[in-house]
């Protein structure tokens, strides 16, 4: 790493590398026996709020596999308590008093990261000091629409109908909420970068519920503003994951993020064809492929890597979080296969 940039950071900035960097969403979590063992002694919320424990969990997958990046162990809902919203996890997030009116929005405050999430910032600096220099540290935030979904609905849902009807039924109050979340996530992402994060990721897990017209009118401006305001202060690559957003792929790629993370519902070569060869892509193996035979899994991995060669650069990942019943050895196989195949594809390309 003589020029001071990791493989992951080069790819995130559109530079082709000698092999494709790899990490997986939810890599710090329940499919790992060492995570489950630790969670027997501490509940999820306490784990996220105790910097030494959050740092230890973040590093667990790095100790086991040759991954190119660590992602901080936290949750997209973690900063919301600092805005005045109490949250429980069972195991998904639950909000006892959902936000459903202008009055509710007025009761929230913008996030001050030093006061609201000091434990996240401390965890990041511990991880950065313990993480090998050739691995990158990713910090993240929930995108405003996805946070809005949980805040208005009060918890998980298949279709977030209460949230989507609030978005349409009270545009003033819902825009006020989206903007407040946007402003708070700008402060959160900047603070995480200052605390040691090398890259930032925005998770828009539920944005695929919106049609393109509504996305462009109500969500895209908030997203553009986040990227612009974060970039005005700190120079870190930003990844945008618009899950379920194959209908929104072009609109998502216009917000100014460095990397577009793609879910598994469409083949990666389609994203290359639609967004063009100057876009950097992350993704997008179906997490269920980790349950296939090694033969089939290997072929699926190779297919994603071959498609990724058409992008400006590619970061290998799953198209959604790794499932909690996954055999960790399958992830070990995946990482080795990504290394082997992508080294071969890259040298073929050079030669
Ligand atoms: O390795 C990593 O990716 C880092 C940690 C991480 C967690 N949540 C830990 C977690 C990240 C990046 C998240 C993001 C997150 N959280 C998202 C966006 C990504 C996605 O999956 O779409 C969303 C929508 C949430 C909200 C959330 N938190 C849900 C729906 C759940 C329940 C999930 C489940 O699998 O049952 C959580 C809890 C949560 N967040 C757990 C973990 C490890 C499980 C807690 C436990 O019981 O140990």
Short mmCIF file of N, CA and C and ligand atoms in Angstrom, two decimals, residues 23-30 35 39 44 71-77 89 91-93 140 146 150 203 205-206 241 243 320, ligand 1:
data_model
loop_
_atom_site.label_atom_id
_atom_site.label_comp_id
_atom_site.label_asym_id
_atom_site.label_seq_id
_atom_site.Cartn_x
_atom_site.Cartn_y
_atom_site.Cartn_z
N UNK A 23 -15.98 -7.38 0.80
CA UNK A 23 -16.50 -7.43 2.18
C UNK A 23 -17.96 -7.81 2.03
N UNK A 24 -18.65 -8.14 3.12
CA UNK A 24 -20.07 -8.47 2.97
C UNK A 24 -20.93 -7.73 3.99
N UNK A 25 -22.10 -7.32 3.54
CA UNK A 25 -23.03 -6.63 4.43
C UNK A 25 -23.44 -7.57 5.56
N UNK A 26 -23.53 -7.02 6.78
CA UNK A 26 -23.83 -7.78 8.00
C UNK A 26 -22.75 -8.80 8.35
N UNK A 27 -21.50 -8.50 7.94
CA UNK A 27 -20.43 -9.47 8.21
C UNK A 27 -20.15 -9.61 9.70
N UNK A 28 -20.49 -8.58 10.48
CA UNK A 28 -20.35 -8.67 11.94
C UNK A 28 -21.73 -9.03 12.49
N UNK A 29 -21.96 -10.31 12.77
CA UNK A 29 -23.31 -10.65 13.22
C UNK A 29 -23.52 -12.12 13.53
N UNK A 30 -24.79 -12.49 13.53
CA UNK A 30 -25.22 -13.74 14.14
C UNK A 30 -24.80 -15.03 13.46
N UNK A 35 -19.75 -14.23 17.66
CA UNK A 35 -20.73 -13.16 17.92
C UNK A 35 -21.84 -13.68 18.83
N UNK A 39 -22.93 -12.36 22.50
CA UNK A 39 -24.28 -11.86 22.71
C UNK A 39 -25.03 -12.58 23.84
N UNK A 44 -28.05 -6.56 22.64
CA UNK A 44 -27.64 -5.87 21.41
C UNK A 44 -27.38 -4.37 21.65
N UNK A 71 -16.87 -3.10 8.71
CA UNK A 71 -17.97 -2.14 8.84
C UNK A 71 -18.33 -2.07 10.31
N UNK A 72 -18.44 -0.86 10.81
CA UNK A 72 -18.66 -0.69 12.25
C UNK A 72 -19.90 -1.42 12.71
N UNK A 73 -19.80 -2.10 13.84
CA UNK A 73 -20.97 -2.74 14.44
C UNK A 73 -21.80 -1.67 15.13
N UNK A 74 -22.93 -1.40 14.54
CA UNK A 74 -23.90 -0.42 15.06
C UNK A 74 -25.19 -0.74 14.33
N UNK A 75 -26.15 0.14 14.37
CA UNK A 75 -27.38 -0.08 13.61
C UNK A 75 -27.78 1.24 12.97
N UNK A 76 -28.57 1.17 11.89
CA UNK A 76 -29.02 2.43 11.29
C UNK A 76 -29.87 3.23 12.29
N UNK A 77 -30.49 2.56 13.27
CA UNK A 77 -31.35 3.25 14.24
C UNK A 77 -30.55 3.85 15.42
N UNK A 89 -34.82 -3.16 20.61
CA UNK A 89 -34.59 -4.13 19.54
C UNK A 89 -35.13 -5.48 19.94
N UNK A 91 -35.85 -8.80 17.39
CA UNK A 91 -34.51 -8.25 17.24
C UNK A 91 -34.50 -7.00 16.35
N UNK A 92 -35.56 -6.78 15.56
CA UNK A 92 -35.66 -5.57 14.74
C UNK A 92 -36.00 -4.38 15.63
N UNK A 93 -35.83 -3.16 15.11
CA UNK A 93 -36.09 -1.96 15.91
C UNK A 93 -37.57 -1.72 16.18
N UNK A 140 -21.40 4.04 8.65
CA UNK A 140 -22.62 4.13 7.84
C UNK A 140 -23.70 4.93 8.55
N UNK A 146 -35.45 5.53 4.71
CA UNK A 146 -35.50 4.26 5.46
C UNK A 146 -35.69 4.50 6.95
N UNK A 150 -39.17 3.43 9.55
CA UNK A 150 -39.23 2.85 10.90
C UNK A 150 -39.85 3.84 11.89
N UNK A 203 -27.43 3.40 3.86
CA UNK A 203 -28.31 2.26 3.64
C UNK A 203 -29.73 2.76 3.41
N UNK A 205 -32.62 0.86 2.76
CA UNK A 205 -33.13 -0.51 2.68
C UNK A 205 -34.56 -0.60 2.15
N UNK A 206 -35.35 0.47 2.32
CA UNK A 206 -36.77 0.39 1.95
C UNK A 206 -37.17 1.31 0.81
N UNK A 241 -26.55 2.45 -1.04
CA UNK A 241 -27.27 1.18 -1.26
C UNK A 241 -28.76 1.45 -1.31
N UNK A 243 -31.65 -0.41 -1.79
CA UNK A 243 -32.12 -1.80 -1.83
C UNK A 243 -33.49 -1.91 -2.52
N UNK A 320 -27.46 -8.29 -0.44
CA UNK A 320 -28.12 -7.92 0.82
C UNK A 320 -27.34 -8.57 1.94
O1 LIG B 1 -21.88 -6.11 9.65
C1 LIG B 1 -22.65 -5.13 9.49
O2 LIG B 1 -23.27 -4.97 8.41
C2 LIG B 1 -22.68 -4.09 10.58
C3 LIG B 1 -23.79 -3.95 11.41
C4 LIG B 1 -25.21 -3.59 10.99
C5 LIG B 1 -26.33 -3.99 11.77
N1 LIG B 1 -27.44 -3.42 11.23
C6 LIG B 1 -26.28 -4.85 12.97
C7 LIG B 1 -27.49 -5.51 13.44
C8 LIG B 1 -25.69 -2.80 9.94
C9 LIG B 1 -24.93 -2.15 8.80
C10 LIG B 1 -27.10 -2.70 10.12
C11 LIG B 1 -27.95 -1.90 9.24
C12 LIG B 1 -29.40 -2.04 9.31
N2 LIG B 1 -30.19 -2.20 10.42
C13 LIG B 1 -30.25 -1.92 8.20
C14 LIG B 1 -29.80 -1.64 6.79
C15 LIG B 1 -29.35 -2.85 6.07
C16 LIG B 1 -30.43 -3.85 5.77
O3 LIG B 1 -30.35 -4.95 6.33
O4 LIG B 1 -31.33 -3.55 4.98
C17 LIG B 1 -31.58 -2.05 8.66
C18 LIG B 1 -32.84 -2.02 7.82
C19 LIG B 1 -31.52 -2.22 10.07
C20 LIG B 1 -32.67 -2.33 11.02
C21 LIG B 1 -32.58 -3.58 11.79
N3 LIG B 1 -31.71 -3.80 12.85
C22 LIG B 1 -33.30 -4.79 11.59
C23 LIG B 1 -34.36 -4.99 10.53
C24 LIG B 1 -32.85 -5.71 12.56
C25 LIG B 1 -33.30 -7.12 12.77
C26 LIG B 1 -32.55 -7.92 11.75
C27 LIG B 1 -32.57 -9.39 11.91
O5 LIG B 1 -31.70 -9.97 11.21
O6 LIG B 1 -33.35 -9.97 12.67
C28 LIG B 1 -31.84 -5.08 13.32
C29 LIG B 1 -31.05 -5.66 14.44
C30 LIG B 1 -29.61 -5.89 14.12
N4 LIG B 1 -28.76 -4.98 13.55
C31 LIG B 1 -28.87 -7.08 14.41
C32 LIG B 1 -27.54 -6.84 13.99
C33 LIG B 1 -26.35 -7.77 14.12
C34 LIG B 1 -29.41 -8.32 15.09
C35 LIG B 1 -29.29 -8.09 16.57
C36 LIG B 1 -29.05 -9.36 17.34
O7 LIG B 1 -30.06 -10.00 17.75
O8 LIG B 1 -27.88 -9.71 17.57
#
